[in-house]
Amino acid sequence: MLEVLDADAMRAADAHAIAHEPIASLDLMERAA
């Protein structure tokens, strides 16, 4: 079963991915869609 993240946890996960992965925030959003 997948863990459901609240808004604060999702923001933190996005910020971590942007800071630690070679991907722009727009590309991250496109990849999530």
mmCIF file of C-alpha atoms in Angstrom:
data_model
loop_
_atom_site.group_PDB
_atom_site.id
_atom_site.type_symbol
_atom_site.label_atom_id
_atom_site.label_comp_id
_atom_site.label_asym_id
_atom_site.label_seq_id
_atom_site.Cartn_x
_atom_site.Cartn_y
_atom_site.Cartn_z
ATOM 1 C CA MET A 1 0.000 0.000 0.000
ATOM 2 C CA LEU A 2 1.279 3.481 -0.866
ATOM 3 C CA GLU A 3 1.845 6.115 1.786
ATOM 4 C CA VAL A 4 -0.356 9.207 1.390
ATOM 5 C CA LEU A 5 1.472 12.482 1.974
ATOM 6 C CA ASP A 6 -0.132 15.637 3.298
ATOM 7 C CA ALA A 7 0.610 18.993 1.633
ATOM 8 C CA ASP A 8 3.575 19.821 3.889
ATOM 9 C CA ALA A 9 5.190 16.426 3.345
ATOM 10 C CA MET A 10 4.669 16.697 -0.430
ATOM 11 C CA ARG A 11 6.291 20.156 -0.467
ATOM 12 C CA ALA A 12 9.244 18.766 1.477
ATOM 13 C CA ALA A 13 9.566 15.817 -0.911
ATOM 14 C CA ASP A 14 9.480 18.155 -3.926
ATOM 15 C CA ALA A 15 12.089 20.454 -2.380
ATOM 16 C CA HIS A 16 14.339 17.478 -1.626
ATOM 17 C CA ALA A 17 14.043 16.151 -5.185
ATOM 18 C CA ILE A 18 14.782 19.582 -6.682
ATOM 19 C CA ALA A 19 17.804 20.063 -4.398
ATOM 20 C CA HIS A 20 19.280 16.568 -4.786
ATOM 21 C CA GLU A 21 18.364 15.470 -8.309
ATOM 22 C CA PRO A 22 19.509 17.048 -11.578
ATOM 23 C CA ILE A 23 15.978 18.077 -12.580
ATOM 24 C CA ALA A 24 14.212 21.426 -12.830
ATOM 25 C CA SER A 25 10.994 21.947 -10.894
ATOM 26 C CA LEU A 26 8.944 22.191 -14.119
ATOM 27 C CA ASP A 27 10.417 18.911 -15.375
ATOM 28 C CA LEU A 28 9.638 17.317 -12.019
ATOM 29 C CA MET A 29 5.988 18.377 -12.338
ATOM 30 C CA GLU A 30 5.808 17.073 -15.919
ATOM 31 C CA ARG A 31 7.299 13.746 -14.832
ATOM 32 C CA ALA A 32 4.698 13.468 -12.064
ATOM 33 C CA ALA A 33 1.782 14.055 -14.456
#
